[in-house]
PDB file of C-alpha atoms in Angstrom:
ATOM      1  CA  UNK A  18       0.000   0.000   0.000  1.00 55.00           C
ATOM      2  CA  UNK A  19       1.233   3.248  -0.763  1.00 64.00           C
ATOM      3  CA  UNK A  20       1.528   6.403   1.192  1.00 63.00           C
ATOM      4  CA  UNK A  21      -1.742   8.502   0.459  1.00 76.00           C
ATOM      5  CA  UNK A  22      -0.062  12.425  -0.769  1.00 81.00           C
ATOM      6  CA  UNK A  23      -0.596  15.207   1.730  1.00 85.00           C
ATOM      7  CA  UNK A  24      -3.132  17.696   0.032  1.00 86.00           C
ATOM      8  CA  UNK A  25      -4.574  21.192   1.354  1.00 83.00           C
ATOM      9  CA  UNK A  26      -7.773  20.927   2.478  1.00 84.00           C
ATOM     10  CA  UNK A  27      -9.897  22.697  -0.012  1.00 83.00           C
ATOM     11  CA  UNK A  28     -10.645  26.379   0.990  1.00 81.00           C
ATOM     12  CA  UNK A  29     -13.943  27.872  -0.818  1.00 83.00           C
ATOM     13  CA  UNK A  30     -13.189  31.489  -2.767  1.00 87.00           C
ATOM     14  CA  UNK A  31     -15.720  33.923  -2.823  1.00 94.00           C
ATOM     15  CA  UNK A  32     -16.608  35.517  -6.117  1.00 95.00           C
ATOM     16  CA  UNK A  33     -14.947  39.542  -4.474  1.00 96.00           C
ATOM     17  CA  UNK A  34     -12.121  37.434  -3.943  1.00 95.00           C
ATOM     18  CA  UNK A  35     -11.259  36.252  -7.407  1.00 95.00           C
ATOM     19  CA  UNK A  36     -12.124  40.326  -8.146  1.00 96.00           C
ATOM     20  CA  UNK A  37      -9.400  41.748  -5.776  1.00 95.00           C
ATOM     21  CA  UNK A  38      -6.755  39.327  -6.980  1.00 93.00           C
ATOM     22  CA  UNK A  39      -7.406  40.054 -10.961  1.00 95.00           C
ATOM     23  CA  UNK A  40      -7.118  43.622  -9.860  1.00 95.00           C
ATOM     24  CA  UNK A  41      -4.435  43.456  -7.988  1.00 93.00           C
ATOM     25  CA  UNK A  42      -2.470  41.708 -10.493  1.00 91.00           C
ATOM     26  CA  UNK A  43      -3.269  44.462 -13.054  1.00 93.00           C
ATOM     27  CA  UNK A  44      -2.125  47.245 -10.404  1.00 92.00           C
ATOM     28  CA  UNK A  45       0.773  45.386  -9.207  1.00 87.00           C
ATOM     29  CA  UNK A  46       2.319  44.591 -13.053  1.00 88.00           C
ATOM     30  CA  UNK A  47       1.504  48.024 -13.965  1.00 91.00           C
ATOM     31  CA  UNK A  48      -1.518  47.237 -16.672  1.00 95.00           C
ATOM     32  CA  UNK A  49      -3.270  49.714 -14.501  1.00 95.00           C
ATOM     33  CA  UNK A  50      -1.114  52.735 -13.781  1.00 95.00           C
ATOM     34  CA  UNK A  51      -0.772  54.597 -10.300  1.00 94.00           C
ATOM     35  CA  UNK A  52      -2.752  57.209 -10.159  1.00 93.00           C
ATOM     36  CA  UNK A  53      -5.658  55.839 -12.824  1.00 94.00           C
ATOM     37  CA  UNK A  54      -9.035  55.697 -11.742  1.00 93.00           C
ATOM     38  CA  UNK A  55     -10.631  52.694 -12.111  1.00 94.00           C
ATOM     39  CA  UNK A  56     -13.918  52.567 -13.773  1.00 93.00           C
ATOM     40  CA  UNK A  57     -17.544  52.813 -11.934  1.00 91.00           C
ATOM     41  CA  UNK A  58     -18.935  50.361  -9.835  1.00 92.00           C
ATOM     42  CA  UNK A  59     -21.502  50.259 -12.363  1.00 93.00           C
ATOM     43  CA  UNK A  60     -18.664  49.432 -15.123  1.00 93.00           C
ATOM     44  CA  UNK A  61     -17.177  47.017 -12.614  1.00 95.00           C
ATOM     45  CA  UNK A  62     -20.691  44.856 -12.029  1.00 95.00           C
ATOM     46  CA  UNK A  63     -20.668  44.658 -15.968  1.00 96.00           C
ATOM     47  CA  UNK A  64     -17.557  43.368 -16.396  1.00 95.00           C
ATOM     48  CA  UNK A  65     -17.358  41.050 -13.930  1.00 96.00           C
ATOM     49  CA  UNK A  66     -20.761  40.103 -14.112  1.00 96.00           C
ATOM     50  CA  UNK A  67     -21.695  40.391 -10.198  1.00 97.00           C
ATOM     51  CA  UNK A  68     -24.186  42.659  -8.007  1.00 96.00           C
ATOM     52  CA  UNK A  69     -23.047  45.844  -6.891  1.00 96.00           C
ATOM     53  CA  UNK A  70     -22.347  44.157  -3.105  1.00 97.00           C
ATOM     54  CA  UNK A  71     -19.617  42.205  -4.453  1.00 97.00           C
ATOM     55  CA  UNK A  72     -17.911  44.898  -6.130  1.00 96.00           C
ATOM     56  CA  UNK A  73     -17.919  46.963  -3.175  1.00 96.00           C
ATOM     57  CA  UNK A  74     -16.799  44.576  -0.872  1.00 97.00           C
ATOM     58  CA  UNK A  75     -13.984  43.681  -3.458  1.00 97.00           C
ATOM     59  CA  UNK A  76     -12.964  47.912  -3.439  1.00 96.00           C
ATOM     60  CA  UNK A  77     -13.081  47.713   0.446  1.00 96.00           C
ATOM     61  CA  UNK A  78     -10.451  44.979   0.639  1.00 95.00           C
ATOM     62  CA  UNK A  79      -8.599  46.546  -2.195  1.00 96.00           C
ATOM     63  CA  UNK A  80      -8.540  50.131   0.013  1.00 94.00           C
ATOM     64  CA  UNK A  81      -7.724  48.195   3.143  1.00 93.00           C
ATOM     65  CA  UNK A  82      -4.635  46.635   1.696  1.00 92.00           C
ATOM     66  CA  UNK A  83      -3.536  49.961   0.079  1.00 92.00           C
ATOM     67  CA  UNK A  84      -3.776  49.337  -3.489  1.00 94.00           C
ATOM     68  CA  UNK A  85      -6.441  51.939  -3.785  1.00 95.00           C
ATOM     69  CA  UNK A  86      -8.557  54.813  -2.627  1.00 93.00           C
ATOM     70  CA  UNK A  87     -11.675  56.014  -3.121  1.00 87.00           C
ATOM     71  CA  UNK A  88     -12.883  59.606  -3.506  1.00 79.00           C
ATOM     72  CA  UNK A  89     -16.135  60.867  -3.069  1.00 76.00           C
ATOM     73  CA  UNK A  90     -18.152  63.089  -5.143  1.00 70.00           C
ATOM     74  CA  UNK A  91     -19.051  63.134  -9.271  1.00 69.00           C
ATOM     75  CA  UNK A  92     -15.667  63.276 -10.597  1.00 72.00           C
ATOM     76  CA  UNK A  93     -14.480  60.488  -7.310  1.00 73.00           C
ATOM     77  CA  UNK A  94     -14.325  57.125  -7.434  1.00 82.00           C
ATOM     78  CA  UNK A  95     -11.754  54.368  -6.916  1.00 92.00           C
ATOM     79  CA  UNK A  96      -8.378  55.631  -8.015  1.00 93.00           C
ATOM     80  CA  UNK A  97      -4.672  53.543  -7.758  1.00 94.00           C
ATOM     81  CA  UNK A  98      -2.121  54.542  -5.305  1.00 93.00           C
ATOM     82  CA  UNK A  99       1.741  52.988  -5.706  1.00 89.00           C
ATOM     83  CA  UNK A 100       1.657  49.997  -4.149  1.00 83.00           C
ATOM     84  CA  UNK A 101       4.233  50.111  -1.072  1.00 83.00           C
ATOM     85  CA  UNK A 102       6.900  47.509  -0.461  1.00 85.00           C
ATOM     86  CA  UNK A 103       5.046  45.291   1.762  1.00 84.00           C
ATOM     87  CA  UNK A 104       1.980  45.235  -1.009  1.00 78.00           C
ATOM     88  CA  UNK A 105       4.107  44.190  -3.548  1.00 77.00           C
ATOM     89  CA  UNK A 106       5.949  41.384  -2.192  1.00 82.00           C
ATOM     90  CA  UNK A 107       2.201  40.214  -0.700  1.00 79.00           C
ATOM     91  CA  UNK A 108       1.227  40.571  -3.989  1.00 74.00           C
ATOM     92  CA  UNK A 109       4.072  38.726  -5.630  1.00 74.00           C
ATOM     93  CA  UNK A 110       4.029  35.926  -3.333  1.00 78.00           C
ATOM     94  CA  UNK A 111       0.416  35.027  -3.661  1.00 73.00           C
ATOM     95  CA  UNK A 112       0.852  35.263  -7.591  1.00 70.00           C
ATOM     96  CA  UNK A 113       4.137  32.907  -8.002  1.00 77.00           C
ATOM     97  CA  UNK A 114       2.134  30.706  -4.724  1.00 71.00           C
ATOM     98  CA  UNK A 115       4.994  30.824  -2.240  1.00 55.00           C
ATOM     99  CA  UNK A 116       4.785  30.909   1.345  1.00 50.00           C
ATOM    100  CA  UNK A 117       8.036  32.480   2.299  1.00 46.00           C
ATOM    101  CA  UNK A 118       8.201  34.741   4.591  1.00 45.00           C
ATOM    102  CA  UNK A 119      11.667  35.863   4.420  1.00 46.00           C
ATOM    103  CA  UNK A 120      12.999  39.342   3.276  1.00 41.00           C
ATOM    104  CA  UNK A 121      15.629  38.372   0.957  1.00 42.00           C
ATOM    105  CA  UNK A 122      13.633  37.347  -2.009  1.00 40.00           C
ATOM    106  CA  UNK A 123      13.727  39.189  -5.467  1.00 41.00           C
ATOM    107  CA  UNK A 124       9.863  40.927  -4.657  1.00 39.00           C
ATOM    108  CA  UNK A 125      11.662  42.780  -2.172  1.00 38.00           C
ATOM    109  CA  UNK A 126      13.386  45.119  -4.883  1.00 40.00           C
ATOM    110  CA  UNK A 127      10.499  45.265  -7.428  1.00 41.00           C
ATOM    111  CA  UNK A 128       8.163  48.269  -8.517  1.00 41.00           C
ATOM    112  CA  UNK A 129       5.845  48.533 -10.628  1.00 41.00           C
ATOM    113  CA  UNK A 130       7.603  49.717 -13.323  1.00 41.00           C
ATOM    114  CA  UNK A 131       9.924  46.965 -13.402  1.00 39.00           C
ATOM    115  CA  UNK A 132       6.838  44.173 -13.145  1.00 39.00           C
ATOM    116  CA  UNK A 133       5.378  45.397 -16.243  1.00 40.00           C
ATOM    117  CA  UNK A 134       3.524  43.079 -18.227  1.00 39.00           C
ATOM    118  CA  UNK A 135       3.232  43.136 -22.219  1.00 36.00           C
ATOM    119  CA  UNK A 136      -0.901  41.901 -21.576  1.00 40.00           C
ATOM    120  CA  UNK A 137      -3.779  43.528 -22.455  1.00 40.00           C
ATOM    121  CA  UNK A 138      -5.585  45.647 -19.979  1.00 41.00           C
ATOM    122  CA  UNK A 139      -8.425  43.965 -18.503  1.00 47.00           C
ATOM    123  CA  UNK A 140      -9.715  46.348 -15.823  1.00 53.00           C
ATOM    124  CA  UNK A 141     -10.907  48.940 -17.620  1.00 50.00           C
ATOM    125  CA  UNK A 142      -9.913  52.682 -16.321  1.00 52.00           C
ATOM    126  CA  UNK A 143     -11.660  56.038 -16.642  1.00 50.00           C
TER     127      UNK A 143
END
């Protein structure tokens, strides 16, 4: 008899979820430039196809881990901010799946500029 592999236990992903980390990715690699607003909630809903709850809760996350921040008023809206050094290598490790912790890994020196990606843009921005 062989020795059964260890798996993770299978961890459900809500639907805001899989929103923060495609926008995330598209802040972090620079398809979405600091500073760029991205585009209404109503704009967001259509894209991703989800109610208006999800996106928000999606922005929330996205303004509590610094990525973003919203502005009230006509002209407001969710707009980028540079994502700081902790952000990015967060960032970085979820999307290459490590788990290090250590401080000495090749995130630690990269900015946006330098994780530019040649992809299309798939958050839209205003």
């Amino acid at each position: 008899m062989s020795t059964p592999h260890s798996f993770a236990p299978a961890v459900p992903i809500h639907t805001y979820q899989r929103i923060v980390e495609q926008i995330e990715h598209a802040i972090v690699s620079g398809e979405i430039p600091v500073g760029a607003q991205l585009a209404s909630e109503r704009e967001l809903m259509v894209q991703f196809d989800v109610s208006r709850p999800t996106v928000r809760e999606a922005l929330r996350v996205l303004q509590s881990m610094g990525l973003i921040e919203s502005k009230p008023g006509t002209r407001g809206g969710p707009q980028v901010l540079a994502p700081s050094p902790d952000t990015l290598r967060r960032s970085l490790r979820a999307m290459l799946g490590t788990r290090s912790r250590g401080s000495s890994s090749s995130a630690s020196s990269c900015s946006p500029q330098s994780c530019r990606s040649s992809g299309p843009r798939t958050i839209p921005c205003r």
